[in-house]
PDB file of C-alpha atoms in Angstrom:
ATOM      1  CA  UNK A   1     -79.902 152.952-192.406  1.00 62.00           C
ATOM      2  CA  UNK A   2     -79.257 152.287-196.020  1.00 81.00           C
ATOM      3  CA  UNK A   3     -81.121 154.374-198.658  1.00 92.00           C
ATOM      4  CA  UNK A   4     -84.436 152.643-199.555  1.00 95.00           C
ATOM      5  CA  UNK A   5     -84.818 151.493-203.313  1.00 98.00           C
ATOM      6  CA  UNK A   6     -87.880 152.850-205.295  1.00 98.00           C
ATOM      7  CA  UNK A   7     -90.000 152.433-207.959  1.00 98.00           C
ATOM      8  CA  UNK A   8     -93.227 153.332-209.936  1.00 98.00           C
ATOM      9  CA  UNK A   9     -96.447 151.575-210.644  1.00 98.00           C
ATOM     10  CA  UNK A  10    -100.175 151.942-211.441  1.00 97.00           C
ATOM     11  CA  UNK A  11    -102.461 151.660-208.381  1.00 94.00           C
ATOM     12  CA  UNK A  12    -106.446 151.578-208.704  1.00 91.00           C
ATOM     13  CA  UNK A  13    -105.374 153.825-212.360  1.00 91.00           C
ATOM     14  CA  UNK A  14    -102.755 156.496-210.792  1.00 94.00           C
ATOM     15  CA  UNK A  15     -99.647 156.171-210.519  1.00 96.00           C
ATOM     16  CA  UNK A  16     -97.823 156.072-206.916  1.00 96.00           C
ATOM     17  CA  UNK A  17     -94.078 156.075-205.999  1.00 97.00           C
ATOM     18  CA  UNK A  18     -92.755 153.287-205.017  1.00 97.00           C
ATOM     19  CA  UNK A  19     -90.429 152.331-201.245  1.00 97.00           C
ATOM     20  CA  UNK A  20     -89.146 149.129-200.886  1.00 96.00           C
ATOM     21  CA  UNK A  21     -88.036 148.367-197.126  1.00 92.00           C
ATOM     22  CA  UNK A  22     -85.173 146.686-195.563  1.00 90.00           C
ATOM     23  CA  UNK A  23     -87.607 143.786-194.365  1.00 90.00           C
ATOM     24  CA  UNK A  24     -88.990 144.130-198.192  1.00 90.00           C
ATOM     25  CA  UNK A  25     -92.477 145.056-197.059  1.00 92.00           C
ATOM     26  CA  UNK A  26     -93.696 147.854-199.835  1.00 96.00           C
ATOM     27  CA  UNK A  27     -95.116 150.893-199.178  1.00 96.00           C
ATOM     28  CA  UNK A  28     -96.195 154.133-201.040  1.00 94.00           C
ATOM     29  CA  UNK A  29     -93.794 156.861-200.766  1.00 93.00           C
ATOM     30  CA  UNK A  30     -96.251 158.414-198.415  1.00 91.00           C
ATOM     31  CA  UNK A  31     -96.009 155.311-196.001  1.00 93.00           C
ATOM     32  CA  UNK A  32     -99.499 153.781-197.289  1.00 93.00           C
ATOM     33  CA  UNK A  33     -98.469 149.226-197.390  1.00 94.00           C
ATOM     34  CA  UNK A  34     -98.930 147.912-200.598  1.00 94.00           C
ATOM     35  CA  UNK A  35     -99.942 144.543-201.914  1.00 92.00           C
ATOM     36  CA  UNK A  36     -97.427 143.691-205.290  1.00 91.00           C
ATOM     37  CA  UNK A  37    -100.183 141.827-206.458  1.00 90.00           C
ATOM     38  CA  UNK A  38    -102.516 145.004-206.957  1.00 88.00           C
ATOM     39  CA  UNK A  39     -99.854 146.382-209.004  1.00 96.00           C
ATOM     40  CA  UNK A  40     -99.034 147.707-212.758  1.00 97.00           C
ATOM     41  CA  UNK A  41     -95.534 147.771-212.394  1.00 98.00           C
ATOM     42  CA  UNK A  42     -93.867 151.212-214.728  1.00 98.00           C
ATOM     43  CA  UNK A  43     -90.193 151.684-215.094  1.00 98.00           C
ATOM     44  CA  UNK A  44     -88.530 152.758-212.308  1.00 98.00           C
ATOM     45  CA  UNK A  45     -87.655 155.896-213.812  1.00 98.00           C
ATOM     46  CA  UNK A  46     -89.092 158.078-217.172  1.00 96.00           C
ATOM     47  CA  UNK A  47     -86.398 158.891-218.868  1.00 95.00           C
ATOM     48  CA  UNK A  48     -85.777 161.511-221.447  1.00 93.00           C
ATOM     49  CA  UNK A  49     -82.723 160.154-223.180  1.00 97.00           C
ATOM     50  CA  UNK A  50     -81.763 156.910-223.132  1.00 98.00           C
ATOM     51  CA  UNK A  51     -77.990 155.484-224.613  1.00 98.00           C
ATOM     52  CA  UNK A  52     -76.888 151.643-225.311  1.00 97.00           C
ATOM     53  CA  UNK A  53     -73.738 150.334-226.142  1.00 94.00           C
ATOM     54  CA  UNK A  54     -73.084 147.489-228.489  1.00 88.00           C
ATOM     55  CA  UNK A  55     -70.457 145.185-228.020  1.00 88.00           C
ATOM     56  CA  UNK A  56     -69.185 146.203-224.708  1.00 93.00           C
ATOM     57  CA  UNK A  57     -68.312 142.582-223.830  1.00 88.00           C
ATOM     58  CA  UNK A  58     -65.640 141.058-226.262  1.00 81.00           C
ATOM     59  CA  UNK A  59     -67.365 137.291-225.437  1.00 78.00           C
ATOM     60  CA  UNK A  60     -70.784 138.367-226.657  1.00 78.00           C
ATOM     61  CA  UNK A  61     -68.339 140.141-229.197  1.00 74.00           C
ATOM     62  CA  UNK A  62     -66.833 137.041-230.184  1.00 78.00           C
ATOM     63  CA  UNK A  63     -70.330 134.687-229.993  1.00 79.00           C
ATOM     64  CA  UNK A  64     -71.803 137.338-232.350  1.00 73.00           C
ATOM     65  CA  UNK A  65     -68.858 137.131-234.797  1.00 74.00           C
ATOM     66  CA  UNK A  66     -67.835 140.295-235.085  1.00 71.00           C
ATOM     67  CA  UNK A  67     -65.154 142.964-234.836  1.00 73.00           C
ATOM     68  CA  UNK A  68     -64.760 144.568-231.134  1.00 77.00           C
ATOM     69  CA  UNK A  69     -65.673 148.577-231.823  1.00 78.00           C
ATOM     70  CA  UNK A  70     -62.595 150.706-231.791  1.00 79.00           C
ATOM     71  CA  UNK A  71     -64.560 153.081-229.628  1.00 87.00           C
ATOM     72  CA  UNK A  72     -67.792 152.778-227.813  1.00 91.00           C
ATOM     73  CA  UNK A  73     -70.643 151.833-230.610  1.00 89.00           C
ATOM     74  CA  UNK A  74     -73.686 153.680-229.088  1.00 93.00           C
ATOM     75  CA  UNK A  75     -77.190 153.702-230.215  1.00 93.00           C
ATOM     76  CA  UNK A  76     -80.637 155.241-228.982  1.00 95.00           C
ATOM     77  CA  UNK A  77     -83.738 153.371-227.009  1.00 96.00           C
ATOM     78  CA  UNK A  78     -86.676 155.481-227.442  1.00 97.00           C
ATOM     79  CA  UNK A  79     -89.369 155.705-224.746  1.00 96.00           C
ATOM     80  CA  UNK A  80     -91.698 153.380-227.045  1.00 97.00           C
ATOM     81  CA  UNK A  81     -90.073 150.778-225.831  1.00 98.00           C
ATOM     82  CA  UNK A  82     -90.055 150.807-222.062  1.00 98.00           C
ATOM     83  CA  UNK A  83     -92.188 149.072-219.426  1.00 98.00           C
ATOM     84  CA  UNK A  84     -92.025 147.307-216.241  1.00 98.00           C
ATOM     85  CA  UNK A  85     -91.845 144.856-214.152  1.00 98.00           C
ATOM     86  CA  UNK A  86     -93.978 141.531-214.830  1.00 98.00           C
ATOM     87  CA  UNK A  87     -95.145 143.697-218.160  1.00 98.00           C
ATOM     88  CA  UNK A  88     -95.279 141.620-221.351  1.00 98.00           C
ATOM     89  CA  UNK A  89     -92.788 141.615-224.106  1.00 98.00           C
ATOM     90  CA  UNK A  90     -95.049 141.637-227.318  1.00 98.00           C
ATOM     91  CA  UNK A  91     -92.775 139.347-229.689  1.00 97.00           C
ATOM     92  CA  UNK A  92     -93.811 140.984-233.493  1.00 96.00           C
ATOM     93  CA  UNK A  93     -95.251 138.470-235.871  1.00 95.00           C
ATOM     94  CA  UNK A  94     -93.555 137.613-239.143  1.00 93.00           C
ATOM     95  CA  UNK A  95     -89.712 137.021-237.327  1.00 95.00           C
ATOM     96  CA  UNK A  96     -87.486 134.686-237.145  1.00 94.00           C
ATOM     97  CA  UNK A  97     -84.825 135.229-234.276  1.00 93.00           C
ATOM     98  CA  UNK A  98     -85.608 137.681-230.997  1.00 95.00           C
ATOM     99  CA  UNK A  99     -83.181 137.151-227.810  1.00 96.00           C
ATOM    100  CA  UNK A 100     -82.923 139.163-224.754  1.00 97.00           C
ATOM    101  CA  UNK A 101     -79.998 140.926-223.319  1.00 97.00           C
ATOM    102  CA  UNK A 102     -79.793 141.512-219.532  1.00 98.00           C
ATOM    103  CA  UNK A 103     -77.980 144.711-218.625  1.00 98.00           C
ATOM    104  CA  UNK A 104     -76.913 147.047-215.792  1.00 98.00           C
ATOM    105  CA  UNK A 105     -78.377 150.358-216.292  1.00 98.00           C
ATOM    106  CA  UNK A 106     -77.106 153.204-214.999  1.00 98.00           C
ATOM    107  CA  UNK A 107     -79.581 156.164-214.122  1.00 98.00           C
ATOM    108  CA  UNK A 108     -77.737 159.712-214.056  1.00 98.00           C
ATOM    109  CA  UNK A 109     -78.459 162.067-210.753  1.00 98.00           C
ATOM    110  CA  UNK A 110     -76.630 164.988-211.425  1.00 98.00           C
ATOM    111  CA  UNK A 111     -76.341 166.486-214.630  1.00 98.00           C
ATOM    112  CA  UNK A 112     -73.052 165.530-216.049  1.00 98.00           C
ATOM    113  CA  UNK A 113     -71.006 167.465-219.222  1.00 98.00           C
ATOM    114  CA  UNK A 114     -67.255 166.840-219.798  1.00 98.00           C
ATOM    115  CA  UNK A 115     -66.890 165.190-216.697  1.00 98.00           C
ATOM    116  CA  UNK A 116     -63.527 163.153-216.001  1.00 98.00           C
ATOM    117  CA  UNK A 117     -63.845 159.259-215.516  1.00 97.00           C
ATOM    118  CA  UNK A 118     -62.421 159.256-211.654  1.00 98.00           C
ATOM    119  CA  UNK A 119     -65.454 161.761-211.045  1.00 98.00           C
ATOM    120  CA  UNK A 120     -68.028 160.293-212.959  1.00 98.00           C
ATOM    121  CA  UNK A 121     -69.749 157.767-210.263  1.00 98.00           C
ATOM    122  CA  UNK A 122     -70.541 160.656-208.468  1.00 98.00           C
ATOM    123  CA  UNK A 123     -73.018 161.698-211.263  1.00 98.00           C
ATOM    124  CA  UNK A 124     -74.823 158.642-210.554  1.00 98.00           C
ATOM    125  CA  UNK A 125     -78.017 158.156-209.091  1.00 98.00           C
ATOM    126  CA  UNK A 126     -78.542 154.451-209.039  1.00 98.00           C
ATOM    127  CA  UNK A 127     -79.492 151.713-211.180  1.00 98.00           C
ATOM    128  CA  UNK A 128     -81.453 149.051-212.050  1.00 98.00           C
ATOM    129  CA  UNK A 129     -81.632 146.184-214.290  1.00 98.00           C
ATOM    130  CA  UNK A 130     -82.554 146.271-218.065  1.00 98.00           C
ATOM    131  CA  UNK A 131     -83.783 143.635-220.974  1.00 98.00           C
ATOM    132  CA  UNK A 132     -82.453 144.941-224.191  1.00 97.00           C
ATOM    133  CA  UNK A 133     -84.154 142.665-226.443  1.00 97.00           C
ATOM    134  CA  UNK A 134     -83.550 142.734-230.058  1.00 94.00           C
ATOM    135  CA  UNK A 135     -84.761 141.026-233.294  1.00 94.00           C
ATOM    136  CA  UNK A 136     -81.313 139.829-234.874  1.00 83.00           C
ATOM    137  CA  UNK A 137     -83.276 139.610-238.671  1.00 80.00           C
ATOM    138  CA  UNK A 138     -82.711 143.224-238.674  1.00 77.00           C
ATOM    139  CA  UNK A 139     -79.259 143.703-237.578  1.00 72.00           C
ATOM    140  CA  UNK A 140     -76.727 144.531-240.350  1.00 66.00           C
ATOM    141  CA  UNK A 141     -73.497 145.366-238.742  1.00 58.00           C
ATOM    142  CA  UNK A 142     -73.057 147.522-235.694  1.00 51.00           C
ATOM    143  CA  UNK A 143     -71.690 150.553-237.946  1.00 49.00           C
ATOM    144  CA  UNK A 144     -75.923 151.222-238.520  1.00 62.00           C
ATOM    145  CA  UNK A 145     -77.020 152.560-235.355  1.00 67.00           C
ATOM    146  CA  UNK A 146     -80.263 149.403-234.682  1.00 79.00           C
ATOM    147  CA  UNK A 147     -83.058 151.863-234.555  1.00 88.00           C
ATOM    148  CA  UNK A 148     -85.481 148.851-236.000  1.00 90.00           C
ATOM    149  CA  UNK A 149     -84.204 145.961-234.068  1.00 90.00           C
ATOM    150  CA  UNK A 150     -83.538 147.456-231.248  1.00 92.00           C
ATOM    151  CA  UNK A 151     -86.909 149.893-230.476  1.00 95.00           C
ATOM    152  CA  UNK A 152     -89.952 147.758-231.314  1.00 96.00           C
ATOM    153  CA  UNK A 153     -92.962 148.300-228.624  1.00 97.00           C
ATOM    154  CA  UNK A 154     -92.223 146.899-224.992  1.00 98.00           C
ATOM    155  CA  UNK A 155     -88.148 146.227-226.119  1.00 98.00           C
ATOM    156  CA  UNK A 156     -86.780 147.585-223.122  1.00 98.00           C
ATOM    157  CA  UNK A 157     -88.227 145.997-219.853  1.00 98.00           C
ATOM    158  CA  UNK A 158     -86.852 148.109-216.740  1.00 98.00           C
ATOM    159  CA  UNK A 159     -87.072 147.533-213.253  1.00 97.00           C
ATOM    160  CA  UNK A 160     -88.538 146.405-210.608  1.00 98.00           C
ATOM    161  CA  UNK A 161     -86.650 149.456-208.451  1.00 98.00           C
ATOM    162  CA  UNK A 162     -83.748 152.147-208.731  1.00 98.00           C
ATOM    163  CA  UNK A 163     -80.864 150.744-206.253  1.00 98.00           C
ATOM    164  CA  UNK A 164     -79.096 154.042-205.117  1.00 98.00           C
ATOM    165  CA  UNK A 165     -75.859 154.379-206.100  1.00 98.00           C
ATOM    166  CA  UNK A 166     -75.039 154.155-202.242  1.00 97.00           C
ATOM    167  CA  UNK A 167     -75.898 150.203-201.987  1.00 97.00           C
ATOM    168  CA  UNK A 168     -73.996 149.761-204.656  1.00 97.00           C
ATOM    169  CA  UNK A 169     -69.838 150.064-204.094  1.00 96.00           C
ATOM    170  CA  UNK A 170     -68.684 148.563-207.471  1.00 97.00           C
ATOM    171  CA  UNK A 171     -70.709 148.170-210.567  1.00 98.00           C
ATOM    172  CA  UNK A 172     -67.925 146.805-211.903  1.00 98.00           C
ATOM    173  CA  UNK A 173     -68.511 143.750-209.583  1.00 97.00           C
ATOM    174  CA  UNK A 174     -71.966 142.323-210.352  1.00 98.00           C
ATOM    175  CA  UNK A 175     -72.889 138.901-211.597  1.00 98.00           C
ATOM    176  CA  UNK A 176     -75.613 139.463-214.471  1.00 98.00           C
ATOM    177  CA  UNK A 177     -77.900 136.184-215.227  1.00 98.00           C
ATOM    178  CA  UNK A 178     -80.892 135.679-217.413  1.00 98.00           C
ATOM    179  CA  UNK A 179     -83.102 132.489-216.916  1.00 98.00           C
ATOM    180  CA  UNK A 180     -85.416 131.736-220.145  1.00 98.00           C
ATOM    181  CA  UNK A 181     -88.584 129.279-217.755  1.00 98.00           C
ATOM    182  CA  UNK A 182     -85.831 128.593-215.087  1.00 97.00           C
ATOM    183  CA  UNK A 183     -83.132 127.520-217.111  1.00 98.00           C
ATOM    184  CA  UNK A 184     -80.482 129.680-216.699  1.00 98.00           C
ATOM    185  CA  UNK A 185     -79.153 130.817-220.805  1.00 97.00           C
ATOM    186  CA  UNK A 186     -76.785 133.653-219.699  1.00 96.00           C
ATOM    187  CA  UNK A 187     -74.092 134.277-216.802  1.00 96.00           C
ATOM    188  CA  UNK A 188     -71.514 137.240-216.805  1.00 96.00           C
ATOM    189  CA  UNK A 189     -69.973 140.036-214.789  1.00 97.00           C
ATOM    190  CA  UNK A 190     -70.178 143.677-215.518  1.00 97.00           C
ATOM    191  CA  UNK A 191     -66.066 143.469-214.684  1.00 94.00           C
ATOM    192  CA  UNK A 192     -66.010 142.051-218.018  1.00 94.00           C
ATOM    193  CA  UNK A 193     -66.757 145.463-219.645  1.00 94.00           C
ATOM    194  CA  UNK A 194     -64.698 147.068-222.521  1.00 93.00           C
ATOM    195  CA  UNK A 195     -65.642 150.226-221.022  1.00 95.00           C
ATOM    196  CA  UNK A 196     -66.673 150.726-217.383  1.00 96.00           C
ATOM    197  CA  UNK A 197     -69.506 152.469-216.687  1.00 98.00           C
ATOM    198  CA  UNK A 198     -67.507 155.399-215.754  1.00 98.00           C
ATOM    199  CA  UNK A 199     -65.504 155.371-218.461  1.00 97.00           C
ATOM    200  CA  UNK A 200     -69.446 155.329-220.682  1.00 98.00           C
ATOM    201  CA  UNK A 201     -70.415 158.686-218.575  1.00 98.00           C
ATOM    202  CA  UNK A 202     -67.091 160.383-219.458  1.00 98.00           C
ATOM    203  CA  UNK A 203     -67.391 159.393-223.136  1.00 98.00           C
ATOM    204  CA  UNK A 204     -71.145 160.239-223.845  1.00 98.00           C
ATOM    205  CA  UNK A 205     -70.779 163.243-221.308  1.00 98.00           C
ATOM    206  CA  UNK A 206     -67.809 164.434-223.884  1.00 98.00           C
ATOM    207  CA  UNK A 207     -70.508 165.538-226.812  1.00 98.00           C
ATOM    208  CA  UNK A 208     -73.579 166.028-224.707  1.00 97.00           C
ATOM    209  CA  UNK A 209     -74.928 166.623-221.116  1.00 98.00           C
ATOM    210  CA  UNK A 210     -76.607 163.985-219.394  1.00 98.00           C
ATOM    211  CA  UNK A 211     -79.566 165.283-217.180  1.00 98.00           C
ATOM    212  CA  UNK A 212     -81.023 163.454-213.983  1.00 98.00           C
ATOM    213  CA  UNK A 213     -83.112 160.545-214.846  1.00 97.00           C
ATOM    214  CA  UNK A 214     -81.279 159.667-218.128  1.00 98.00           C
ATOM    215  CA  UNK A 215     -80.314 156.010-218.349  1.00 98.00           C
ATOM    216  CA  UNK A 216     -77.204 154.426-220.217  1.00 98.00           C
ATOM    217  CA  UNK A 217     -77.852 150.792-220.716  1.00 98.00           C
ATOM    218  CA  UNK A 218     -74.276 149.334-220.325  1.00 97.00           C
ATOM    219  CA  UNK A 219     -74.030 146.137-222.853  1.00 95.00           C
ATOM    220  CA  UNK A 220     -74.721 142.711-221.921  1.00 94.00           C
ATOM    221  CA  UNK A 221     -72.177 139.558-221.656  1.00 94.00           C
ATOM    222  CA  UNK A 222     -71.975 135.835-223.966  1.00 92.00           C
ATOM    223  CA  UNK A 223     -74.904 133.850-223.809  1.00 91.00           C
ATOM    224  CA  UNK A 224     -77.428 135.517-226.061  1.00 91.00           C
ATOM    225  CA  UNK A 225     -80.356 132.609-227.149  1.00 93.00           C
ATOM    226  CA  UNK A 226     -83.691 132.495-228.987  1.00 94.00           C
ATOM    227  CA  UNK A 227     -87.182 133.268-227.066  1.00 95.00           C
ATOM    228  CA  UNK A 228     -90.272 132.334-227.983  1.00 96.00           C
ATOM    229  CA  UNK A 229     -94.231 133.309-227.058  1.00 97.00           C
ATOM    230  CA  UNK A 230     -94.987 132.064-224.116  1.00 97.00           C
ATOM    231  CA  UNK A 231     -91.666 132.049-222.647  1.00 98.00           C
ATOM    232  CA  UNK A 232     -90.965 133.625-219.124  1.00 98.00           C
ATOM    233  CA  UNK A 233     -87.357 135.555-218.546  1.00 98.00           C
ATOM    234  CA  UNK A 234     -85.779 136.614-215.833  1.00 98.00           C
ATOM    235  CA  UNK A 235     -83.045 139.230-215.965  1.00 98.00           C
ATOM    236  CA  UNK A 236     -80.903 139.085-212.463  1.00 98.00           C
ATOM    237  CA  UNK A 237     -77.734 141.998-212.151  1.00 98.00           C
ATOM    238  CA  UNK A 238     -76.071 141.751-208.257  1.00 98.00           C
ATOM    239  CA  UNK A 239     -78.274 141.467-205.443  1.00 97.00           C
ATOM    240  CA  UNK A 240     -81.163 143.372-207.072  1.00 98.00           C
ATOM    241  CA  UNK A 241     -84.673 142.088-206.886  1.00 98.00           C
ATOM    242  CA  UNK A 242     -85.069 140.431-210.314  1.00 98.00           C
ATOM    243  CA  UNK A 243     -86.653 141.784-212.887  1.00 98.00           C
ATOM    244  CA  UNK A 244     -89.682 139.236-214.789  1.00 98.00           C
ATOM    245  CA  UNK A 245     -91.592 139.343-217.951  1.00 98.00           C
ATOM    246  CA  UNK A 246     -93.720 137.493-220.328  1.00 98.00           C
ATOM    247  CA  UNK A 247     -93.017 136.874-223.766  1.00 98.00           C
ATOM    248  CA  UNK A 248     -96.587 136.957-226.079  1.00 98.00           C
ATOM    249  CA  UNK A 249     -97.091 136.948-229.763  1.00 96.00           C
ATOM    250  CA  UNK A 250     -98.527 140.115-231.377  1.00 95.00           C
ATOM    251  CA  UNK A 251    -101.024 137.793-233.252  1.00 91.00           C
ATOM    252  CA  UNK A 252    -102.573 136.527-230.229  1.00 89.00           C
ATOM    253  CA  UNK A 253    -103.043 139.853-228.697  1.00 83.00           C
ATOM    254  CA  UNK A 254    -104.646 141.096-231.595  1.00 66.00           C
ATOM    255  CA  UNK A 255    -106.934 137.834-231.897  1.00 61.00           C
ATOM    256  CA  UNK A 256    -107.378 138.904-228.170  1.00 57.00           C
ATOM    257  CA  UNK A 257    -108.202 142.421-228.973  1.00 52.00           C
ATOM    258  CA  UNK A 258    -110.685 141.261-231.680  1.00 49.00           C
ATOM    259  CA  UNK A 259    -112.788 138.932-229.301  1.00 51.00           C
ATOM    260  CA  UNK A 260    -113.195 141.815-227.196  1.00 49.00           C
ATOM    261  CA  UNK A 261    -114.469 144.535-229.275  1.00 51.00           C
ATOM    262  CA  UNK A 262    -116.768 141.326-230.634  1.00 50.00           C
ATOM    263  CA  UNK A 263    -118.118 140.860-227.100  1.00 51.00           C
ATOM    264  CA  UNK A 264    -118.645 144.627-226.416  1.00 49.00           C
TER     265      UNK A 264
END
């Protein structure tokens, strides 16, 4: 039997891990069935640390305009940022140009320090599929590490589950798609990488240790386009189950905020 995927949520106000089943039925970890419905869906993992790559696919490279990196061009995601599954994106008021970026994270399960490329898979605990979105009016060149464009509240969707490393042979053979309301804006394949995901453990692992539960988000391929409030994206990587969100505008959820506290 393969290993099960997993994930976290918010049931009735806790929080519960998550089993997916072969026949896709979901259960608590403890066996108790699960209606998705009932659901606040969390990251499948909390990570402490989490490391992106710019430019890691020379088409979105090239559709960008600029320079491939000599070596890796990393930058941080900061916890801020994360949430789930069917969670909305908050797009901040006052900007001009926001687009997603599907990715294949990779979640570390062993710790891993100076570890050699052919033995850096083995470090891995799974993954799961990531939306690094990004507001381009900030972007100068990828020299500046994107702290602002990269890290505003709910900029790094995660989820729905961790796929074990196990049920997945080659992450460097995975289709990645992003639909924008069904239309489908973005199609790649992680073989398209500068740098393979093992090569990314060896080179980060070279300066610093990577501890289980730390993600590195792995870059994302050509087809990079504009969304709006009230758009709906889906991120797909491999076979994964997809990974949905909203897009809403930070004004409305403040008007929405405001007509609350009046009614209270």
């Amino acid at each position: 039997m393969s290993d099960p995927l997993t994930g976290r949520a918010l049931l009735d106000g806790r929080e519960v891990a998550l089993v997916r089943h072969e026949d896709g039925a979901l259960t608590t970890a403890a066996g108790e069935p699960v209606r998705p419905e009932g659901l606040r869906w969390l990251p499948p993992v909390d990570p402490c640390t989490i490391i992106a790559i710019a430019l890691n696919y020379r088409d979105h490279a090239a559709e960008l305009d600029l320079a491939e990196p000599q070596q890796p061009a990393l930058f941080p995601k900061f916890a801020n940022a994360t949430i789930g599954h069917l969670e909305p994106i908050v797009r901040p008021r006052g900007i001009r140009y926001m687009h997603y970026e599907t990715e294949l994270a990779v979640v570390i399960g062993r710790p891993a320090r100076r570890v050699r490329s052919e033995d850096a898979l083995g470090h891995v605990a799974g993954y799961t599929i990531a939306n690094d979105l990004v507001v381009r009016d900030f972007v100068i060149d990828h020299f500046r590490p994107p702290i602002k464009p990269k890290n505003f509240d709910t900029f790094l969707p995660m989820g729905p589950f961790l796929v074990p490393a196990s049920r997945v042979p080659d992450p460097q053979d995975l289709k990645i798609r992003t639909y924008v309301d069904g239309e489908l804006r973005q199609e790649g394949n992680t073989r398209d990488m500068v740098h393979s995901v093992a090569d990314l453990i060896a080179y980060v692992s070279e300066f610093m240790t990577l501890r289980p539960g730390d993600v590195l988000l792995t870059g994302t391929p050509k087809g990079i386009s504009h969304v709006h409030a009230g758009d709906r994206l889906r991120c797909e990587v491999g076979d994964f189950p997809p990974l949905e969100n909203p897009v809403v505008a930070e004004e409305d959820l403040g008007a929405a905020a405001a007509s609350a506290e009046a009614a209270a």
